[in-house]
Coordinates of C-alpha atoms in Angstrom, one line a residue:
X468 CA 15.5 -18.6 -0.7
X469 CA 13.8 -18.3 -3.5
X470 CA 10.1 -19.3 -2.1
X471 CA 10.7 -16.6 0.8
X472 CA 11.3 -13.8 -2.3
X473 CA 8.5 -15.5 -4.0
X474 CA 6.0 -15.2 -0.6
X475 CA 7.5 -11.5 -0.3
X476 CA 6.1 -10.9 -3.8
X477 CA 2.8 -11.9 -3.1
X478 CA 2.6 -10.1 -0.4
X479 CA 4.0 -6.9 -1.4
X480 CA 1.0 -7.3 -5.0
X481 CA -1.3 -7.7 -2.2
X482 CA -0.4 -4.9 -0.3
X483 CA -0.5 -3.0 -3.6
X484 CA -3.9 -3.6 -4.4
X485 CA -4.9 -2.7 -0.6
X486 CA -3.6 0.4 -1.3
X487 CA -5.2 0.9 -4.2
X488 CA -8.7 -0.1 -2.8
X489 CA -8.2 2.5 0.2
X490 CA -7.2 5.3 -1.7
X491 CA -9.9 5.0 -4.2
X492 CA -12.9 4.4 -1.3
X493 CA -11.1 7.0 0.4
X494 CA -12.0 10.0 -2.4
X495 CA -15.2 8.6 -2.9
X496 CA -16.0 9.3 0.5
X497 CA -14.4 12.5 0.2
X498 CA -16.4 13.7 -2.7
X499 CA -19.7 12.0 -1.1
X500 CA -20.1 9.3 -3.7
X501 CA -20.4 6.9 -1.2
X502 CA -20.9 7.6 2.5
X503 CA -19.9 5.9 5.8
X504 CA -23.6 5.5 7.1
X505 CA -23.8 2.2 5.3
X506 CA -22.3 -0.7 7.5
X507 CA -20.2 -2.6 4.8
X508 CA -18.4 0.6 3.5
X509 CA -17.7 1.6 6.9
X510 CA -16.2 -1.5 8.0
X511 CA -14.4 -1.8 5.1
X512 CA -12.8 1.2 5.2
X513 CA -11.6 1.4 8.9
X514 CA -10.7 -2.2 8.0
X515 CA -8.2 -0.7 5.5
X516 CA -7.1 2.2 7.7
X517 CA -5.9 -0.4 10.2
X518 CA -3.9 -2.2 7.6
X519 CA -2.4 0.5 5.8
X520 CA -1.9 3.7 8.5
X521 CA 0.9 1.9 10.3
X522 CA 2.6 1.9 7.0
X523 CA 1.7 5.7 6.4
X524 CA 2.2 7.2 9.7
X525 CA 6.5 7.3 9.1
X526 CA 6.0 8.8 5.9
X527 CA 3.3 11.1 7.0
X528 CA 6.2 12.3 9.6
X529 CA 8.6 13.2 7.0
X530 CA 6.7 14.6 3.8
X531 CA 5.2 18.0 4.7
X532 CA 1.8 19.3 5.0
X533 CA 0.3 19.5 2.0
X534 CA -3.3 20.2 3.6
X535 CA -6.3 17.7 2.9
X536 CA -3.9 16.5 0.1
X537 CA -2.5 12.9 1.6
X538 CA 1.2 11.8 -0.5
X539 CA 1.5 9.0 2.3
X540 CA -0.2 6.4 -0.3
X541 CA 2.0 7.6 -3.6
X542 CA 5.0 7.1 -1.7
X543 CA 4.1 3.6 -0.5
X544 CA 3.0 2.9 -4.3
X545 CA 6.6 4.0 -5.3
X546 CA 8.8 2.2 -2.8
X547 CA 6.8 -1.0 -3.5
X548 CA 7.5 -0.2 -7.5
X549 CA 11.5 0.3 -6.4
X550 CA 11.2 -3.3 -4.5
X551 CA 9.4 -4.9 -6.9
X552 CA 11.1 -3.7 -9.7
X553 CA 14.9 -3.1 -8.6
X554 CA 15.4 -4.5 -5.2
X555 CA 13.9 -8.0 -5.5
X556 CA 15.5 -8.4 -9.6
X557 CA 18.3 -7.7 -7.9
X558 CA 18.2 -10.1 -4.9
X559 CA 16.7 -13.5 -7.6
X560 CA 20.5 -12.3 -9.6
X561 CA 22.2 -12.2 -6.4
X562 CA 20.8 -16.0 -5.1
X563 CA 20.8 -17.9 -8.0
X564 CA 24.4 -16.9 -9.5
X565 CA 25.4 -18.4 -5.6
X566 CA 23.4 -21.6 -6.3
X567 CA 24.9 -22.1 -10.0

């Protein structure tokens, strides 16, 4: 059980850093740092809009319309900090007191 939390770990740091990446090309684009006329960034960054909007678009249904303003990636960031930090403790406690 253990390896499974462990693998969900991984892949929730990984997910974070995706995140990350995607946000931070995303306002360089926005402020025209970078544009998407080069091949690379453009594939990169629809690479990363087709990871990461299926995770946004339920919390783009529910937080309200802030404008050009996007929250969708700060609420991800959060609930992965909650899993991370709370959720998964929480779960390691739970599975090794019932292997002691």
């Amino acid at each position: 059980m253990n390896v499974l939390l462990d693998i969900i770990q991984v892949l929730l740091n990984v997910l974070w850093w995706i995140i990350i990446v995607q946000a931070l090309l995303s306002i360089l684009i926005a402020f025209n740092v970078i544009n998407t006329h080069n091949d690379f960034i453009r594939s990169l960054y629809r690479g990363l809009m087709v990871v990461t909007e299926p995770i946004y678009r339920p919390i783009r249904r529910i937080l309200p319309d802030f404008g050009a303003l996007d929250f969708a990636p700060f609420v991800v960031l959060v609930l992965i900090g909650i899993l991370q930090g709370i959720i998964l403790p929480a779960i390691y406690r739970a599975t090794a007191s019932t292997f002691i």
